[in-house]
Every structure is written in C-alpha cells, then in structure tokens.
XYZ file of C-alpha atoms in Angstrom:
170
model
C 12.980 -42.740 -2.100
C 14.227 -45.408 0.208
C 16.828 -48.149 -0.024
C 17.909 -49.019 -3.586
C 15.770 -51.629 -5.236
C 16.619 -52.477 -8.855
C 15.220 -55.342 -10.894
C 16.504 -56.899 -14.092
C 13.928 -57.152 -16.875
C 14.281 -59.334 -19.941
C 13.651 -57.648 -23.299
C 13.535 -58.588 -26.933
C 16.559 -60.388 -28.324
C 17.635 -61.701 -24.912
C 18.790 -58.243 -23.771
C 18.126 -56.866 -20.338
C 17.025 -53.576 -18.788
C 17.498 -52.426 -15.240
C 14.330 -51.142 -13.714
C 14.800 -48.883 -10.708
C 11.905 -49.404 -8.346
C 13.478 -47.381 -5.539
C 16.524 -45.140 -5.477
C 18.034 -43.012 -2.718
C 21.039 -41.583 -4.580
C 21.873 -40.250 -8.031
C 24.448 -38.325 -9.977
C 23.771 -34.658 -10.410
C 25.716 -32.251 -12.579
C 26.225 -28.558 -11.917
C 26.560 -27.456 -15.527
C 27.816 -23.861 -15.098
C 30.665 -25.109 -12.887
C 31.318 -28.389 -14.791
C 31.087 -30.573 -11.660
C 29.221 -33.797 -11.098
C 28.697 -35.336 -7.661
C 26.816 -38.321 -6.283
C 24.114 -36.941 -4.027
C 21.169 -38.070 -1.945
C 17.658 -37.692 -3.398
C 15.352 -36.090 -0.842
C 11.939 -35.635 -2.489
C 10.013 -35.259 -5.729
C 8.532 -31.830 -5.798
C 7.144 -31.237 -9.313
C 6.113 -33.212 -12.365
C 4.611 -31.514 -15.391
C 2.730 -34.604 -16.591
C 0.927 -35.730 -13.452
C 0.487 -34.701 -9.780
C -0.008 -38.383 -8.885
C 3.635 -38.982 -9.700
C 4.601 -36.292 -7.160
C 2.378 -37.725 -4.473
C 3.788 -41.251 -4.880
C 7.318 -39.860 -5.309
C 7.858 -41.639 -8.599
C 11.190 -40.880 -10.310
C 10.640 -40.266 -14.054
C 12.468 -38.247 -16.653
C 12.057 -34.445 -16.287
C 10.706 -34.670 -12.802
C 11.963 -31.884 -10.501
C 13.539 -33.319 -7.371
C 15.199 -32.009 -4.203
C 18.765 -33.251 -3.714
C 21.206 -32.796 -0.831
C 23.352 -29.687 -1.341
C 26.267 -30.790 0.833
C 28.515 -32.309 -1.838
C 28.231 -29.233 -4.032
C 28.697 -26.793 -1.138
C 31.855 -28.669 -0.026
C 33.205 -28.567 -3.587
C 32.476 -24.834 -3.882
C 34.157 -24.041 -0.612
C 37.225 -26.158 -1.534
C 37.503 -24.751 -5.075
C 36.825 -21.081 -4.451
C 37.887 -20.804 -0.834
C 34.625 -19.075 0.033
C 31.237 -19.987 1.253
C 28.100 -20.679 -0.742
C 24.735 -19.735 0.673
C 25.843 -18.690 4.079
C 24.796 -15.230 5.019
C 27.395 -13.185 6.817
C 26.047 -11.718 10.046
C 26.976 -8.299 11.305
C 29.236 -8.457 14.266
C 30.308 -12.079 13.532
C 33.986 -12.524 14.086
C 36.153 -13.954 11.356
C 37.381 -17.458 11.902
C 41.050 -18.112 11.978
C 42.203 -18.633 8.412
C 43.624 -21.946 7.380
C 47.328 -21.646 6.687
C 47.784 -21.671 2.889
C 50.717 -20.965 0.660
C 50.701 -17.672 -1.290
C 50.247 -19.640 -4.517
C 46.999 -21.224 -3.273
C 45.757 -17.811 -1.972
C 46.413 -16.215 -5.364
C 44.763 -19.114 -7.195
C 41.623 -18.878 -5.003
C 41.467 -15.083 -5.386
C 41.598 -15.412 -9.211
C 38.831 -18.070 -9.143
C 36.605 -15.869 -6.875
C 36.623 -13.089 -9.504
C 35.112 -15.483 -12.089
C 32.637 -17.220 -9.764
C 29.071 -16.015 -9.973
C 26.168 -17.948 -8.549
C 22.673 -16.732 -9.256
C 20.740 -15.336 -6.313
C 18.066 -18.054 -6.421
C 20.715 -20.799 -6.426
C 22.581 -19.078 -3.583
C 19.347 -18.957 -1.548
C 18.935 -22.769 -2.099
C 22.471 -23.370 -0.885
C 21.456 -21.804 2.451
C 18.877 -24.572 2.858
C 19.653 -28.264 2.937
C 18.486 -29.023 -0.677
C 18.922 -27.952 -4.263
C 16.359 -28.305 -7.054
C 17.418 -30.654 -9.798
C 15.823 -32.162 -12.916
C 16.102 -35.812 -13.828
C 17.761 -36.307 -17.250
C 17.884 -40.108 -17.379
C 15.076 -42.631 -17.431
C 15.302 -44.487 -14.114
C 12.738 -47.123 -15.124
C 14.805 -48.053 -18.147
C 18.418 -47.626 -17.067
C 18.247 -48.257 -13.327
C 20.041 -44.995 -12.600
C 18.939 -41.472 -11.659
C 21.135 -38.876 -13.391
C 20.225 -35.213 -13.486
C 21.317 -31.618 -13.413
C 21.059 -28.747 -10.933
C 18.466 -26.144 -11.962
C 19.833 -22.624 -12.310
C 18.936 -19.290 -13.981
C 15.729 -18.899 -15.908
C 14.895 -22.620 -15.641
C 15.069 -22.521 -11.848
C 12.977 -19.355 -11.787
C 10.360 -21.046 -13.971
C 10.012 -24.161 -11.864
C 9.944 -22.247 -8.562
C 7.089 -20.132 -9.959
C 5.184 -23.281 -11.078
C 5.655 -25.005 -7.716
C 4.462 -21.837 -5.912
C 1.368 -21.725 -8.131
C 0.528 -25.422 -7.405
C 0.850 -24.757 -3.649
C -1.442 -21.759 -3.853
C -4.105 -23.842 -5.715
C -4.038 -26.445 -2.976
C -4.731 -23.892 -0.282
C -7.872 -22.525 -1.962
C-alpha cells in the first residue's frame, strides 16, 4: 500500500523484471459479469502461507485483499439500471427517475432479469470494499492483477478470516 514504487531488476540473458515494492492500484476482474476495472487496493486481509505477510501488507500471489468497490458499483448501476448493495428502507421515497428512452428502459429491464449477485457479494457492496484474490505475481511483473471473490470461494475465505480473528481474541 502507498504510492507506487517499482524497480527494474536485471535477470539472466540481459532481460529485465519489474519488481513492485509498493502498489496502490491494480486491475480486478469480476468474472461472472465479465468486467475488469482499475481499482484502489485498500488492505491485505488474508494469506494462506504466512500471517507475517498480512501484518506487513505484502502483495503476493493468492493473497486476499480488500479493493475499492466504487468502480464495480458504478458499472453495475449503469449496466443494470439498479443499485448494488444498497438496502431499501421502508418509507423512503423514490427518487425522480432519469429520463430514458423506451428502448433503454426495455434493455435495462431485460438485463435485470438475468442479473443475480450472491448475497455475500451484495453485502460487501454495501460496504466500501470487496474481497479479491491476487492472480499475478507483483514481485515479478510489477503489476497487481486479480479477481473479485464470489460464491463458494468468497464463503470459504470469509470463514477462514473469521476463524483467524477468533484465535487472536483468545
């Protein structure tokens, strides 16, 4: 975390690697929707290999990180015409609808029928951050690419993070 700091490292044969010492942004993909957005990395929350890597916030492959949900929420609202993660309150008045053509209204209505976000992912949209897993090797490529956790994988990692927190309390 922090301002981007990338170093060039010489390797065998005169080739070079880019070593990311610090990164504050990365590309995350939302696989079920087929969308990739550049997003801000907030924190490292889980690493299966070593808790020291979580404490020092080291970005390595397969580390679970928290990323900013804003780019994905904005895409969802623009694509489906609805909200993601915002609970509707009883007695809340509807906002004035944006004027749209009938074609756009029909298109959004058809998309809404097919859109299904898991409950755990929808709960994360109501917060500022989403859980993501790093798929690239930041120390080798100088980039941090990953994917948003959803479904069974998200459920597994949330359970593991909860277990680690409960062990710290005892």
